[in-house]
């Protein structure tokens, strides 16, 4: 169920030069050049000279809400050495090489790796054959053949049911839903079928394990109601599904390979704003990163910040500023797998810091933050160490509105403010 | 135009007793028993199937494709001997200008998006006749559900250039209150429901809306007969909602016209990979729905087919009708798409040269002596000026008030939302330099209750 702007979020937002090939009705219309001139003249001529409306920028005097600088953030491995010293990587990977990739290239690399090493892997979805609207499946059909990499008709419920059936008969399908916003027709198949398959089949032993469903998620600045959603908590409520959201190219490759090899169905959500923006050194060859294992990205003694996906970059910027301004140490944890999640890593951290801020982009009501906060206060050993209420920084309880996204998505200022708040409690 | 308010007219509740329903059910079941020596199957699921002693599968390709109706050919020459234009000269010119307006606006807005003036746009090049001509056969009271490439429907029904521009720039005059992506137009006055990005979701809604119109007229015969028109592409017809919509509309006899713009592509996916079988039209027959396939580049054929569809939809207490309008998506899918990544440039060029709905109606008009090069030039110049004027006026308006982000989630703000609004307001007071709220009506003050 692709919406109107399927490709926009990959191109328009990532500031790539646009290649315009546009010569409609040449015989009927003035040329494109003439039209451009007219428009340009109109838009710059004095009576109509209005400031150019920019829709993704930052306020001139902002100190906190600055655009994320992906080229310097410590969350990405800018050198081969930092990439290969990751202790979670297997020894043979650590002794290998790396390649600079963005997120869509890392996803592509993982898919190519899976196709090459396991002939039961299939890849399909809407517009997948030409490379997908976000380019994640580029060249895969050419390299691995149209029998294993193919377009489906435009039906999410069909894609999901098809994937479950293929998985139940021994394949490892990787189904793509073009946008997370369009997964809902597939909800029945995911909730009632994929999640319950093993439970229902009992001693017969079949399952939908081997199924991975990938979907781009999250805001990009102007996706509005139907190109911005981050519906992970709808899936974390469903026992039987593993829900994963990577923060970076290196993480995406390892987690996606683990998801494809997992014998449980995995919902793999890719923050689409990172497809082109997040670039880092990614180890070559095949490697896995552990599912259901959180990662401490930065140590600190005074506050624990828990997040996943794109907001981690904002958390990092906020905590760096908070540490500078307030002289405190903030610990940052990436959940990575949002369900079944790694409670121990979070509890261990909060027992140390006594303060916790949970950050996610999706609506605050019944979101992942609610689950994390509840688990923290339920654990007696952690509860007695709490110095402040656990706070959530998340989207408000609204739909993602076009013009107001800057006031809705958690930003550096709101995260910073809440770090301050728990410290001042 | 005064909008009909059905709810105020619904004063006579119709009571259906449970015994009536039981009676109907019993009688139907009793009449379905299979009699000995019958020549026809009389099972509940197939009421008129003759018995056959030949074991034979039906092969779709043994059936000829459904024909495609044309009133005029590519040269604007009338080919249907029964065709009589039913519009005045002025009306034809008005509709021609509607198509022209949409295509000129499309080109300007596409370029404007490329210049960064707005975040997104979708053109409808090549499909102007499907939208404008179908809309021309509806009444103002009919209810419309669009997909997202039907700006011609809006234009034909009276959407002004300023209405388009206010939505595209999501300014303070946008009825969508700045919440929706560009091209998600809607108009209560024109009875067009606001566009939603998910595909085919509007189709079962159209069936339900049509049922509502039907019941409302049963309950109040003074209401005018009304139909629902629902637009969608051939890609959307792969969604489960399409099939659900046709089936439920058929079983509940809903006065709804399903209008498929079969433009050959769903983003990159050609119709060959979208379906097998005889297009979308053949599915209508499968659901027991009267169906026509029509040349979507022929303004007159589309109008004639839709006029007939409306008549059929209101017959026998209401029934669904399916129109498959064959056309070609000359444009990229949207401003985000470069379609030459998946189709040959020459394919598109061939289509543009060979056939175009605007050029075709123009040829017909010229053959009637009601249009010429001079009029064409004047019309284009004046439309272009009007578009640019509306563009400039809309672009300089402020954005709607920030509080609009919290409103209309529920009919009234919940305590939760009020608290969130207050929290945001206080946050903006603490960190004013971190946000751009000057371009919003009232700045951050609108958040203060």
mmCIF file of C-alpha atoms in Angstrom, chain B residues 7-258:
data_model
loop_
_atom_site.group_PDB
_atom_site.id
_atom_site.type_symbol
_atom_site.label_atom_id
_atom_site.label_comp_id
_atom_site.label_asym_id
_atom_site.label_seq_id
_atom_site.Cartn_x
_atom_site.Cartn_y
_atom_site.Cartn_z
ATOM 1 C CA UNK B 7 -28.688 13.572 9.511
ATOM 2 C CA UNK B 8 -31.194 16.342 9.943
ATOM 3 C CA UNK B 9 -33.536 14.630 7.533
ATOM 4 C CA UNK B 10 -33.410 11.281 9.218
ATOM 5 C CA UNK B 11 -36.485 11.528 11.338
ATOM 6 C CA UNK B 12 -38.226 8.315 10.506
ATOM 7 C CA UNK B 13 -36.533 5.291 11.989
ATOM 8 C CA UNK B 14 -37.212 2.144 10.026
ATOM 9 C CA UNK B 15 -37.810 -0.853 12.214
ATOM 10 C CA UNK B 16 -37.031 -4.250 10.857
ATOM 11 C CA UNK B 17 -38.549 -6.959 13.022
ATOM 12 C CA UNK B 18 -36.474 -10.017 13.756
ATOM 13 C CA UNK B 19 -39.331 -12.252 12.571
ATOM 14 C CA UNK B 20 -39.141 -10.753 9.077
ATOM 15 C CA UNK B 21 -35.481 -11.617 8.854
ATOM 16 C CA UNK B 22 -36.102 -15.148 10.037
ATOM 17 C CA UNK B 23 -38.826 -15.591 7.497
ATOM 18 C CA UNK B 24 -36.641 -14.472 4.621
ATOM 19 C CA UNK B 25 -33.886 -16.766 5.759
ATOM 20 C CA UNK B 26 -36.166 -19.823 6.022
ATOM 21 C CA UNK B 27 -37.769 -19.292 2.655
ATOM 22 C CA UNK B 28 -34.429 -18.875 0.878
ATOM 23 C CA UNK B 29 -33.033 -22.012 2.437
ATOM 24 C CA UNK B 30 -36.121 -24.060 1.575
ATOM 25 C CA UNK B 31 -36.007 -23.087 -2.110
ATOM 26 C CA UNK B 32 -32.463 -24.259 -2.501
ATOM 27 C CA UNK B 33 -32.918 -28.005 -2.217
ATOM 28 C CA UNK B 34 -31.501 -29.982 -5.121
ATOM 29 C CA UNK B 35 -34.391 -31.723 -6.936
ATOM 30 C CA UNK B 36 -33.949 -35.118 -8.643
ATOM 31 C CA UNK B 37 -33.471 -34.914 -12.454
ATOM 32 C CA UNK B 38 -32.779 -31.192 -12.406
ATOM 33 C CA UNK B 39 -30.736 -29.878 -15.313
ATOM 34 C CA UNK B 40 -29.234 -27.129 -13.181
ATOM 35 C CA UNK B 41 -27.228 -27.121 -10.025
ATOM 36 C CA UNK B 42 -29.267 -25.730 -7.185
ATOM 37 C CA UNK B 43 -26.752 -25.484 -4.413
ATOM 38 C CA UNK B 44 -26.639 -22.342 -2.321
ATOM 39 C CA UNK B 45 -23.422 -21.124 -3.883
ATOM 40 C CA UNK B 46 -24.252 -21.444 -7.602
ATOM 41 C CA UNK B 47 -27.862 -20.938 -8.440
ATOM 42 C CA UNK B 48 -27.998 -21.224 -12.218
ATOM 43 C CA UNK B 49 -25.181 -23.542 -13.191
ATOM 44 C CA UNK B 50 -26.232 -26.162 -15.761
ATOM 45 C CA UNK B 51 -24.892 -29.680 -15.308
ATOM 46 C CA UNK B 52 -22.291 -30.726 -17.841
ATOM 47 C CA UNK B 53 -21.045 -34.201 -18.704
ATOM 48 C CA UNK B 54 -17.741 -32.862 -20.027
ATOM 49 C CA UNK B 55 -14.857 -32.495 -17.617
ATOM 50 C CA UNK B 56 -13.255 -29.304 -18.829
ATOM 51 C CA UNK B 57 -11.368 -26.451 -17.225
ATOM 52 C CA UNK B 58 -12.146 -22.980 -18.391
ATOM 53 C CA UNK B 59 -9.034 -21.241 -19.695
ATOM 54 C CA UNK B 60 -8.986 -17.456 -19.303
ATOM 55 C CA UNK B 61 -7.127 -16.950 -22.556
ATOM 56 C CA UNK B 62 -9.918 -18.700 -24.451
ATOM 57 C CA UNK B 63 -12.118 -15.731 -23.678
ATOM 58 C CA UNK B 64 -11.653 -12.559 -25.707
ATOM 59 C CA UNK B 65 -10.514 -9.480 -23.803
ATOM 60 C CA UNK B 66 -13.313 -7.118 -22.869
ATOM 61 C CA UNK B 67 -13.553 -4.364 -25.474
ATOM 62 C CA UNK B 68 -12.471 -0.766 -24.853
ATOM 63 C CA UNK B 69 -15.109 1.821 -25.657
ATOM 64 C CA UNK B 70 -14.188 4.885 -27.702
ATOM 65 C CA UNK B 71 -16.356 7.767 -28.815
ATOM 66 C CA UNK B 72 -13.595 9.584 -30.699
ATOM 67 C CA UNK B 73 -10.291 8.272 -31.987
ATOM 68 C CA UNK B 74 -6.766 9.606 -31.548
ATOM 69 C CA UNK B 75 -7.372 12.190 -34.250
ATOM 70 C CA UNK B 76 -10.462 13.550 -32.546
ATOM 71 C CA UNK B 77 -12.711 11.923 -35.160
ATOM 72 C CA UNK B 78 -16.012 10.536 -33.909
ATOM 73 C CA UNK B 79 -16.097 6.737 -34.191
ATOM 74 C CA UNK B 80 -19.257 5.920 -32.221
ATOM 75 C CA UNK B 81 -22.175 6.468 -34.627
ATOM 76 C CA UNK B 82 -24.530 6.922 -31.671
ATOM 77 C CA UNK B 83 -22.389 9.555 -30.016
ATOM 78 C CA UNK B 84 -23.999 12.954 -29.642
ATOM 79 C CA UNK B 85 -22.106 15.549 -27.632
ATOM 80 C CA UNK B 86 -24.385 16.670 -24.823
ATOM 81 C CA UNK B 87 -22.560 19.796 -23.783
ATOM 82 C CA UNK B 88 -22.755 23.344 -25.005
ATOM 83 C CA UNK B 89 -19.730 24.859 -26.674
ATOM 84 C CA UNK B 90 -18.996 26.796 -23.477
ATOM 85 C CA UNK B 91 -19.262 23.663 -21.360
ATOM 86 C CA UNK B 92 -16.828 21.767 -23.573
ATOM 87 C CA UNK B 93 -14.388 24.640 -23.417
ATOM 88 C CA UNK B 94 -14.769 24.828 -19.628
ATOM 89 C CA UNK B 95 -13.859 21.148 -19.320
ATOM 90 C CA UNK B 96 -11.016 21.464 -21.767
ATOM 91 C CA UNK B 97 -9.681 24.339 -19.689
ATOM 92 C CA UNK B 98 -10.061 22.258 -16.534
ATOM 93 C CA UNK B 99 -7.761 19.643 -18.075
ATOM 94 C CA UNK B 100 -5.379 22.315 -19.268
ATOM 95 C CA UNK B 101 -5.348 23.959 -15.846
ATOM 96 C CA UNK B 102 -4.482 20.724 -14.112
ATOM 97 C CA UNK B 103 -1.671 19.980 -16.527
ATOM 98 C CA UNK B 104 -0.186 23.484 -16.314
ATOM 99 C CA UNK B 105 -0.481 23.539 -12.532
ATOM 100 C CA UNK B 106 1.195 20.125 -12.452
ATOM 101 C CA UNK B 107 4.188 21.328 -14.415
ATOM 102 C CA UNK B 108 4.626 24.462 -12.334
ATOM 103 C CA UNK B 109 4.274 22.665 -9.026
ATOM 104 C CA UNK B 110 6.589 19.862 -10.085
ATOM 105 C CA UNK B 111 9.257 22.438 -10.845
ATOM 106 C CA UNK B 112 8.453 24.339 -7.661
ATOM 107 C CA UNK B 113 9.077 21.191 -5.659
ATOM 108 C CA UNK B 114 12.397 20.815 -7.432
ATOM 109 C CA UNK B 115 13.253 24.328 -6.322
ATOM 110 C CA UNK B 116 12.470 23.428 -2.725
ATOM 111 C CA UNK B 117 9.341 25.568 -2.508
ATOM 112 C CA UNK B 118 7.243 22.651 -1.273
ATOM 113 C CA UNK B 119 8.081 19.230 0.032
ATOM 114 C CA UNK B 120 6.279 17.037 -2.447
ATOM 115 C CA UNK B 121 4.040 16.940 -5.488
ATOM 116 C CA UNK B 122 2.331 14.457 -7.797
ATOM 117 C CA UNK B 123 1.354 15.221 -11.352
ATOM 118 C CA UNK B 124 -1.408 13.528 -13.314
ATOM 119 C CA UNK B 125 -0.041 13.996 -16.829
ATOM 120 C CA UNK B 126 -1.790 11.750 -19.311
ATOM 121 C CA UNK B 127 -4.691 11.078 -16.952
ATOM 122 C CA UNK B 128 -6.492 14.420 -17.060
ATOM 123 C CA UNK B 129 -9.471 13.114 -19.038
ATOM 124 C CA UNK B 130 -10.189 10.275 -16.629
ATOM 125 C CA UNK B 131 -10.569 12.716 -13.749
ATOM 126 C CA UNK B 132 -12.277 15.614 -15.488
ATOM 127 C CA UNK B 133 -14.621 13.597 -17.694
ATOM 128 C CA UNK B 134 -15.814 11.238 -14.945
ATOM 129 C CA UNK B 135 -16.406 14.189 -12.638
ATOM 130 C CA UNK B 136 -18.374 15.926 -15.390
ATOM 131 C CA UNK B 137 -20.999 13.189 -15.257
ATOM 132 C CA UNK B 138 -21.558 13.407 -11.501
ATOM 133 C CA UNK B 139 -23.755 15.847 -9.612
ATOM 134 C CA UNK B 140 -22.573 18.193 -6.906
ATOM 135 C CA UNK B 141 -24.469 16.122 -4.352
ATOM 136 C CA UNK B 142 -22.682 12.914 -5.270
ATOM 137 C CA UNK B 143 -19.950 11.893 -2.897
ATOM 138 C CA UNK B 144 -16.389 11.322 -4.060
ATOM 139 C CA UNK B 145 -13.488 9.312 -2.671
ATOM 140 C CA UNK B 146 -10.191 9.882 -4.467
ATOM 141 C CA UNK B 147 -6.885 8.059 -4.419
ATOM 142 C CA UNK B 148 -4.348 10.880 -4.938
ATOM 143 C CA UNK B 149 -3.931 11.550 -8.651
ATOM 144 C CA UNK B 150 -7.343 13.055 -9.312
ATOM 145 C CA UNK B 151 -6.739 16.795 -9.164
ATOM 146 C CA UNK B 152 -8.967 16.977 -12.257
ATOM 147 C CA UNK B 153 -11.931 15.830 -10.173
ATOM 148 C CA UNK B 154 -11.325 18.621 -7.693
ATOM 149 C CA UNK B 155 -10.944 21.168 -10.469
ATOM 150 C CA UNK B 156 -14.050 20.069 -12.316
ATOM 151 C CA UNK B 157 -16.147 20.189 -9.135
ATOM 152 C CA UNK B 158 -15.104 23.754 -8.389
ATOM 153 C CA UNK B 159 -11.872 23.599 -6.398
ATOM 154 C CA UNK B 160 -10.155 26.937 -7.046
ATOM 155 C CA UNK B 161 -6.468 27.385 -7.761
ATOM 156 C CA UNK B 162 -6.206 29.056 -4.368
ATOM 157 C CA UNK B 163 -7.699 25.925 -2.769
ATOM 158 C CA UNK B 164 -5.022 23.777 -4.382
ATOM 159 C CA UNK B 165 -2.249 26.168 -3.393
ATOM 160 C CA UNK B 166 -3.407 26.624 0.191
ATOM 161 C CA UNK B 167 -3.280 22.860 0.663
ATOM 162 C CA UNK B 168 0.029 22.455 -1.137
ATOM 163 C CA UNK B 169 1.656 25.114 1.031
ATOM 164 C CA UNK B 170 -0.153 23.888 4.148
ATOM 165 C CA UNK B 171 -0.870 27.479 5.062
ATOM 166 C CA UNK B 172 -3.378 28.993 7.416
ATOM 167 C CA UNK B 173 -6.156 28.619 4.832
ATOM 168 C CA UNK B 174 -5.532 24.887 4.317
ATOM 169 C CA UNK B 175 -8.630 23.032 5.520
ATOM 170 C CA UNK B 176 -6.283 20.178 6.461
ATOM 171 C CA UNK B 177 -4.802 22.587 9.031
ATOM 172 C CA UNK B 178 -1.243 22.004 7.899
ATOM 173 C CA UNK B 179 -1.292 18.372 8.917
ATOM 174 C CA UNK B 180 -1.255 16.594 5.566
ATOM 175 C CA UNK B 181 1.320 16.110 2.858
ATOM 176 C CA UNK B 182 0.864 18.090 -0.342
ATOM 177 C CA UNK B 183 -1.832 16.806 -2.740
ATOM 178 C CA UNK B 184 -3.953 15.401 0.098
ATOM 179 C CA UNK B 185 -6.829 17.676 -0.811
ATOM 180 C CA UNK B 186 -10.341 17.458 0.557
ATOM 181 C CA UNK B 187 -13.495 19.516 0.383
ATOM 182 C CA UNK B 188 -16.652 19.170 2.379
ATOM 183 C CA UNK B 189 -18.412 21.728 0.204
ATOM 184 C CA UNK B 190 -17.613 19.731 -2.926
ATOM 185 C CA UNK B 191 -18.393 16.406 -1.242
ATOM 186 C CA UNK B 192 -14.897 15.032 -1.731
ATOM 187 C CA UNK B 193 -13.465 13.186 1.219
ATOM 188 C CA UNK B 194 -9.918 14.140 2.171
ATOM 189 C CA UNK B 195 -7.269 12.027 0.510
ATOM 190 C CA UNK B 196 -5.490 9.391 2.552
ATOM 191 C CA UNK B 197 -2.165 7.946 1.401
ATOM 192 C CA UNK B 198 -2.840 4.241 2.046
ATOM 193 C CA UNK B 199 -4.078 2.618 -1.127
ATOM 194 C CA UNK B 200 -7.542 1.133 -1.615
ATOM 195 C CA UNK B 201 -8.697 1.954 1.907
ATOM 196 C CA UNK B 202 -11.161 4.371 0.340
ATOM 197 C CA UNK B 203 -12.883 1.634 -1.652
ATOM 198 C CA UNK B 204 -14.829 -0.268 1.029
ATOM 199 C CA UNK B 205 -15.514 3.131 2.590
ATOM 200 C CA UNK B 206 -17.082 4.154 -0.704
ATOM 201 C CA UNK B 207 -19.332 1.091 -0.553
ATOM 202 C CA UNK B 208 -20.398 1.995 2.975
ATOM 203 C CA UNK B 209 -20.920 5.619 2.076
ATOM 204 C CA UNK B 210 -23.046 4.560 -0.889
ATOM 205 C CA UNK B 211 -25.099 2.355 1.388
ATOM 206 C CA UNK B 212 -25.599 5.322 3.679
ATOM 207 C CA UNK B 213 -26.880 7.425 0.766
ATOM 208 C CA UNK B 214 -29.189 4.632 -0.292
ATOM 209 C CA UNK B 215 -30.655 4.114 3.181
ATOM 210 C CA UNK B 216 -31.011 7.841 3.727
ATOM 211 C CA UNK B 217 -33.038 8.162 0.548
ATOM 212 C CA UNK B 218 -35.169 5.143 1.476
ATOM 213 C CA UNK B 219 -35.910 6.844 4.755
ATOM 214 C CA UNK B 220 -36.486 10.204 3.156
ATOM 215 C CA UNK B 221 -37.592 9.994 -0.494
ATOM 216 C CA UNK B 222 -37.382 13.770 -0.780
ATOM 217 C CA UNK B 223 -33.627 13.537 -0.873
ATOM 218 C CA UNK B 224 -32.084 13.623 -4.339
ATOM 219 C CA UNK B 225 -30.764 10.350 -5.730
ATOM 220 C CA UNK B 226 -27.035 10.262 -5.079
ATOM 221 C CA UNK B 227 -24.141 7.988 -5.917
ATOM 222 C CA UNK B 228 -20.608 7.615 -4.657
ATOM 223 C CA UNK B 229 -17.672 7.746 -7.058
ATOM 224 C CA UNK B 230 -14.496 6.021 -5.903
ATOM 225 C CA UNK B 231 -11.198 6.389 -7.734
ATOM 226 C CA UNK B 232 -8.209 4.063 -7.608
ATOM 227 C CA UNK B 233 -5.328 2.785 -9.690
ATOM 228 C CA UNK B 234 -4.766 -0.684 -11.087
ATOM 229 C CA UNK B 235 -2.046 -1.225 -8.479
ATOM 230 C CA UNK B 236 -4.406 -0.466 -5.633
ATOM 231 C CA UNK B 237 -6.758 -3.086 -7.062
ATOM 232 C CA UNK B 238 -4.334 -5.716 -5.760
ATOM 233 C CA UNK B 239 -5.126 -4.763 -2.188
ATOM 234 C CA UNK B 240 -7.593 -6.856 -0.244
ATOM 235 C CA UNK B 241 -9.686 -3.751 0.299
ATOM 236 C CA UNK B 242 -10.482 -3.563 -3.428
ATOM 237 C CA UNK B 243 -11.941 -7.055 -3.439
ATOM 238 C CA UNK B 244 -13.788 -6.458 -0.189
ATOM 239 C CA UNK B 245 -15.216 -3.231 -1.585
ATOM 240 C CA UNK B 246 -16.624 -4.756 -4.757
ATOM 241 C CA UNK B 247 -18.040 -7.770 -3.004
ATOM 242 C CA UNK B 248 -19.735 -5.878 -0.212
ATOM 243 C CA UNK B 249 -21.065 -3.265 -2.647
ATOM 244 C CA UNK B 250 -22.550 -6.037 -4.797
ATOM 245 C CA UNK B 251 -24.113 -7.929 -1.912
ATOM 246 C CA UNK B 252 -25.570 -4.789 -0.329
ATOM 247 C CA UNK B 253 -26.575 -3.261 -3.706
ATOM 248 C CA UNK B 254 -24.725 -0.016 -3.125
ATOM 249 C CA UNK B 255 -24.974 2.876 -5.618
ATOM 250 C CA UNK B 256 -21.239 3.270 -6.082
ATOM 251 C CA UNK B 257 -19.165 3.794 -9.238
ATOM 252 C CA UNK B 258 -15.701 2.310 -8.950
#
